[in-house]
XYZ file of C-alpha atoms in Angstrom:
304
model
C -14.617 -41.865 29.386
C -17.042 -40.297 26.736
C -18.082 -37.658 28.949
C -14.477 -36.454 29.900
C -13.483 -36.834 25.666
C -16.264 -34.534 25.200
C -15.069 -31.972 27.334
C -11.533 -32.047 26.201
C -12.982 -31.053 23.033
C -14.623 -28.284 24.707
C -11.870 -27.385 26.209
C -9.499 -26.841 23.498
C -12.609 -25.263 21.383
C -12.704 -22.312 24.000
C -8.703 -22.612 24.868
C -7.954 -21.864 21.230
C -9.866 -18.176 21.642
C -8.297 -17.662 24.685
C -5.122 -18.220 23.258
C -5.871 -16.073 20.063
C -6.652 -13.131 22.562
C -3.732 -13.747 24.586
C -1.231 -13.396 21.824
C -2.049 -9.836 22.112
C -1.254 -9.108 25.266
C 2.162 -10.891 25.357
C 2.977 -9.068 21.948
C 2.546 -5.749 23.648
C 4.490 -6.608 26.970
C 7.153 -8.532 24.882
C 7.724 -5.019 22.878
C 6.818 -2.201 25.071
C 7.127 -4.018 28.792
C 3.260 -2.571 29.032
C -0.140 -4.681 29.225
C -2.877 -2.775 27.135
C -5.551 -3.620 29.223
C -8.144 -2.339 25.994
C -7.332 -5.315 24.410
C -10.600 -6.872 25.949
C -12.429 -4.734 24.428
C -10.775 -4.813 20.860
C -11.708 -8.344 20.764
C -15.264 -7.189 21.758
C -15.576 -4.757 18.672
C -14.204 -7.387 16.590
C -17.156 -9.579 17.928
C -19.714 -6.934 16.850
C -18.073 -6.158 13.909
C -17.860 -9.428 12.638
C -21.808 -9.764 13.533
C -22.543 -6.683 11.404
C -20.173 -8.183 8.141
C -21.671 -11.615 8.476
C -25.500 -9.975 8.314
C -24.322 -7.644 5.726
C -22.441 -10.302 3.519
C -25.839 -13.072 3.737
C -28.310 -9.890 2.835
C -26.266 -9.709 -0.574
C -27.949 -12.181 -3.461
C -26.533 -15.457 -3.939
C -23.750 -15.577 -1.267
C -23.097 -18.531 0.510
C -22.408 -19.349 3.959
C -18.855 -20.088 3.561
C -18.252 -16.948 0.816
C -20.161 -15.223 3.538
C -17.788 -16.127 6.261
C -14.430 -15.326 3.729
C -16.144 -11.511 3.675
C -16.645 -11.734 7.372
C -13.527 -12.595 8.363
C -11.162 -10.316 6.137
C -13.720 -7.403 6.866
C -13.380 -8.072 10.798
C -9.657 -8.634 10.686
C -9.388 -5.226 8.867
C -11.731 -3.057 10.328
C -10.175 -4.235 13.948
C -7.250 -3.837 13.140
C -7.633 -0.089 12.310
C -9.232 0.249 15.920
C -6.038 -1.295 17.264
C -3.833 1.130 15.666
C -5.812 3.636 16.903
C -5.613 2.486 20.653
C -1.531 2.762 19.754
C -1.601 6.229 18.834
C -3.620 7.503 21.031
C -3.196 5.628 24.411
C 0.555 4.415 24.186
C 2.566 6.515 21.753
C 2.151 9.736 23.370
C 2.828 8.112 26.813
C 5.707 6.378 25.860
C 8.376 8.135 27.603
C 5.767 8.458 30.740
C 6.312 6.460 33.663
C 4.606 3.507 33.131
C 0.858 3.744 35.460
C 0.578 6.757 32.780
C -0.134 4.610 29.640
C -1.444 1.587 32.086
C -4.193 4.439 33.233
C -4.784 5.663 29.619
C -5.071 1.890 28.542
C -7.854 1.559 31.246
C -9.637 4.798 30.090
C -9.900 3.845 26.684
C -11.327 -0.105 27.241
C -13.858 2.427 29.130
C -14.708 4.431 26.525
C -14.413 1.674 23.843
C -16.769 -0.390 26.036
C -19.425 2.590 26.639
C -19.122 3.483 23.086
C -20.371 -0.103 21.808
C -23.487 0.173 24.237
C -24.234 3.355 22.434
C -24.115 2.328 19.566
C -25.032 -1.319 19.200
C -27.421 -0.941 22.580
C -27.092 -2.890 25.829
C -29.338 -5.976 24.970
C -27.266 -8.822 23.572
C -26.962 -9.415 19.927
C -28.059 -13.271 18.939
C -26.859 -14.740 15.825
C -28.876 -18.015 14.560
C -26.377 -21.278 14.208
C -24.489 -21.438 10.991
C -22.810 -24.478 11.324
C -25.041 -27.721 11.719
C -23.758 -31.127 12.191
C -20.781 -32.859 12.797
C -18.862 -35.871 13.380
C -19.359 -38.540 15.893
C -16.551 -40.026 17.565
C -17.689 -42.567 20.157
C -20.767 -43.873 21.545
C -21.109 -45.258 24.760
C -24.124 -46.642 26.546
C -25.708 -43.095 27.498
C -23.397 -40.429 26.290
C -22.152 -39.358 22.343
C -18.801 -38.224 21.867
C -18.958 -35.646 18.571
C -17.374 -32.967 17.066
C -18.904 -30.493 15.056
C -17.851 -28.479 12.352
C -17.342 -25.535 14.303
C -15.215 -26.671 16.475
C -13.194 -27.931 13.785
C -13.163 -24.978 11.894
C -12.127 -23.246 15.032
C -8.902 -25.435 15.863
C -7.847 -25.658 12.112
C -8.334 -21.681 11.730
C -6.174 -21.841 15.084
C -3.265 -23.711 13.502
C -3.223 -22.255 10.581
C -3.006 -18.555 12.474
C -0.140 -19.758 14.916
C 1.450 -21.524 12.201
C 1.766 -17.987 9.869
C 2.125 -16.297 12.581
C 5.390 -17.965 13.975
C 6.183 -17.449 10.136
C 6.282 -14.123 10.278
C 8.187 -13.793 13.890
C 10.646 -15.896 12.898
C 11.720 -15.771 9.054
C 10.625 -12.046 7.890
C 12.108 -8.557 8.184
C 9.262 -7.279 10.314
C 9.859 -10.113 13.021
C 13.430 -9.679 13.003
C 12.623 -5.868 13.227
C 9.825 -6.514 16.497
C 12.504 -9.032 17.872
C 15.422 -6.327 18.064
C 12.892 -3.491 19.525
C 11.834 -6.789 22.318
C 15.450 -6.984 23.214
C 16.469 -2.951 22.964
C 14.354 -0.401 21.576
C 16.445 2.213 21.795
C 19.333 0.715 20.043
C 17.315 -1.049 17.681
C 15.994 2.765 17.160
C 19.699 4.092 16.478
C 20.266 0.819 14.233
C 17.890 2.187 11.748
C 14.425 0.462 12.899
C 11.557 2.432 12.508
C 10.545 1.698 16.122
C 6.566 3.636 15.678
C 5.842 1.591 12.866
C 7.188 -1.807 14.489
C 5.031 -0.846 17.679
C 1.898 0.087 15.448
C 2.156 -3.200 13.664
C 2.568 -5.393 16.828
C -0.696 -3.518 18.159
C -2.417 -4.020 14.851
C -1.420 -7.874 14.233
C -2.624 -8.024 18.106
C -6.388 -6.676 16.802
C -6.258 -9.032 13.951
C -5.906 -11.984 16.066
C -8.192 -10.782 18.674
C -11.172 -10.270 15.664
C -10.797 -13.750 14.733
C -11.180 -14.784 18.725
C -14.015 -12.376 18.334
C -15.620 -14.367 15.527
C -15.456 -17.601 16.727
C -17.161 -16.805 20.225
C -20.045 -14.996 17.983
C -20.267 -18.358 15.554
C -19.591 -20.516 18.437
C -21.792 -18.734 21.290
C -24.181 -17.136 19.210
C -25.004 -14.409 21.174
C -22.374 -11.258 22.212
C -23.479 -8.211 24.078
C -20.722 -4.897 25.070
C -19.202 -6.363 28.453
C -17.740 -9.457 26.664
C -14.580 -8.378 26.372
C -14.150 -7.395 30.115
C -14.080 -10.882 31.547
C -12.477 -12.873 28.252
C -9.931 -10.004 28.472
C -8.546 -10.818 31.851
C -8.794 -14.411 31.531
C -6.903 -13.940 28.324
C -4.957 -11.732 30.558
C -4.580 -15.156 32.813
C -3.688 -16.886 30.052
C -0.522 -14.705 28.907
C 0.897 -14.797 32.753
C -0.043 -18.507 33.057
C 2.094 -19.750 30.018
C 5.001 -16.554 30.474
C 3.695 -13.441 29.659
C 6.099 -12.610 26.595
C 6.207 -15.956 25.310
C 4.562 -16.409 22.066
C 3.998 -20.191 22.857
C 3.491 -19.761 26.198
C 0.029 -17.457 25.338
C -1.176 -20.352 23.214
C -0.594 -22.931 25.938
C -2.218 -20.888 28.614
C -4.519 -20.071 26.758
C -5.630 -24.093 26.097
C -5.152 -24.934 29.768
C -7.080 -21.848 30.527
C -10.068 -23.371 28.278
C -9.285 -27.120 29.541
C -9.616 -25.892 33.118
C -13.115 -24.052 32.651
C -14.222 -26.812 30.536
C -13.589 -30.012 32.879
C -14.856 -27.625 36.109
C -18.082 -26.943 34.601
C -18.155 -30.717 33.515
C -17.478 -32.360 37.065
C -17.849 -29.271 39.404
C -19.964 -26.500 40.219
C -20.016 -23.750 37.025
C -20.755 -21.026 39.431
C -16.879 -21.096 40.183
C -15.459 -22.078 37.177
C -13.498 -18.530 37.342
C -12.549 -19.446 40.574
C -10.517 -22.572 39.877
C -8.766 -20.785 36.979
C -7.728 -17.895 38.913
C -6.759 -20.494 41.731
C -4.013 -22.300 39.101
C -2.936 -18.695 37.789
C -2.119 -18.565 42.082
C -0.634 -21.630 42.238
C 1.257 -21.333 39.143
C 2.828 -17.924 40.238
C 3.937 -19.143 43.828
C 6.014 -21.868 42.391
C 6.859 -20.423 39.127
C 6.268 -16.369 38.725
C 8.164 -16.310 35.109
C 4.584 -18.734 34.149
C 5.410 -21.930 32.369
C 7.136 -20.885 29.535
C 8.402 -17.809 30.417
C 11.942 -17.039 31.171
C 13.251 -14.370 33.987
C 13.962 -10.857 32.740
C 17.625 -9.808 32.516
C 18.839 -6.392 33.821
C 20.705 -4.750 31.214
C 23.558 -2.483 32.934
């Protein structure tokens, strides 16, 4: 019992990133009907860049850990989001009229060059980052095994609530998510109704980065090492994620992104870890046999 507590912690730990990096991809698709298949790799310069902050922000006399981490985290959601915008304007606003493999290609080309750029710059040896977080909480003992829960993890699931929480705020009760709602059910006539439909794509895209930064945080606190091919596999399992829980559902990211995290977690815990990937990919199967709209996703209506 102690054993599988401990890796239901886990679980959620890494399903809350997941989810976080999801959130992009079903904005996008929700808005535009088109996966941006760079946002892998926004999350990975929001890894790096939050690495560079952090070092930056501890170098400067007389900061603390957690000032430290305030810096960190507004200077990653910031500069990540700018990158984000500019992955809008240059891969998807030009091709917006295009048939759609046009901006799917251009997507692909820029995670490329995104991806190729980092290992120029940063190098191809992985980054390490010494723990910041020490200690915790225990929960249960048992005869040979310690249920606990550090501070990281908490930090992780209460900066996760907090996120959806404001985030669902701003979907649901402001004049930019009543503005990204009406360009999700009809751009064009949202367009003629007086919505500025470039700037309500551009924000989408940049509120996207700013969630994926944060996801790219946490792995760097939580992992403590990051190299420039993260953000190829945690973007298609994010990727996963979105189509698991109904890709377009806002909810539906979040909750595939958890079972996403629970699945990895409790198959490295009982199973072989070599083919962890396997038995998510193998639900993502199942789940899209019996139900293709995902779990909370709902079918799409033909307008006529």
């Amino acid at each position: 019992m102690e054993y599988f507590l401990q890796q239901l912690i886990n679980g959620l730990t890494l399903g809350a990133i997941y989810g976080l990096i999801a959130i992009g991809y079903t904005m996008v698709y929700g808005i535009i009907g088109m996966i941006n298949f760079a946002h892998g790799e926004i999350y990975m310069l929001g890894a790096f860049i939050s690495l560079i902050a952090f070092l930056a922000a501890t170098t400067i006399g007389g900061t603390s850990v957690p000032i430290a981490l305030l810096i960190t985290l507004f200077a990653t959601m910031i500069l990540t989001s700018l990158w984000g915008w500019t992955v809008e304007r240059v891969a998807y606003r030009p091709l917006r009229g295009a048939p759609r493999l046009a901006p799917l290609i251009s997507a692909i080309g820029v995670s490329i060059v995104l991806q190729n750029f980092s290992q120029l710059a940063q190098g191809a040896r992985v980054k390490p980052l010494p723990p910041v977080f020490h200690g915790g909480i225990t929960l249960m003992e048992g005869n040979d095994f310690t249920v606990s829960l550090n501070w990281l993890q908490m930090v992780i699931m209460a900066l996760t609530l907090v996120l959806m929480a404001g985030f669902t705020w701003v979907i649901t009760r402001t004049s930019l998510g009543r503005a990204q709602r009406a360009c999700e059910q009809d751009m064009k006539m949202a367009s003629l109704l007086g919505v500025d439909v470039d700037r309500i794509v551009s924000a989408t895209f940049v509120m996207g980065a700013m969630l994926a930064s944060v996801a790219g945080l946490m792995v760097t606190l939580y992992y403590g090492v990051i190299d420039f091919y993260i953000g190829f596999l945690a973007g298609i399992k994010a990727f996963t994620a979105a189509v698991l829980g109904g890709i377009g559902s806002l909810p539906g990211a979040m909750l595939g992104g958890l079972l996403i995290g629970l699945i990895e977690a409790f198959w490295s815990g009982y199973f072989s870890i070599e083919y962890k990937d396997v038995a998510t990919f193998g639900v993502l199967v199942m789940v899209l046999l019996f139900r293709p709209t995902g779990l909370l996703g709902r079918p799409d209506v033909e307008k006529i």
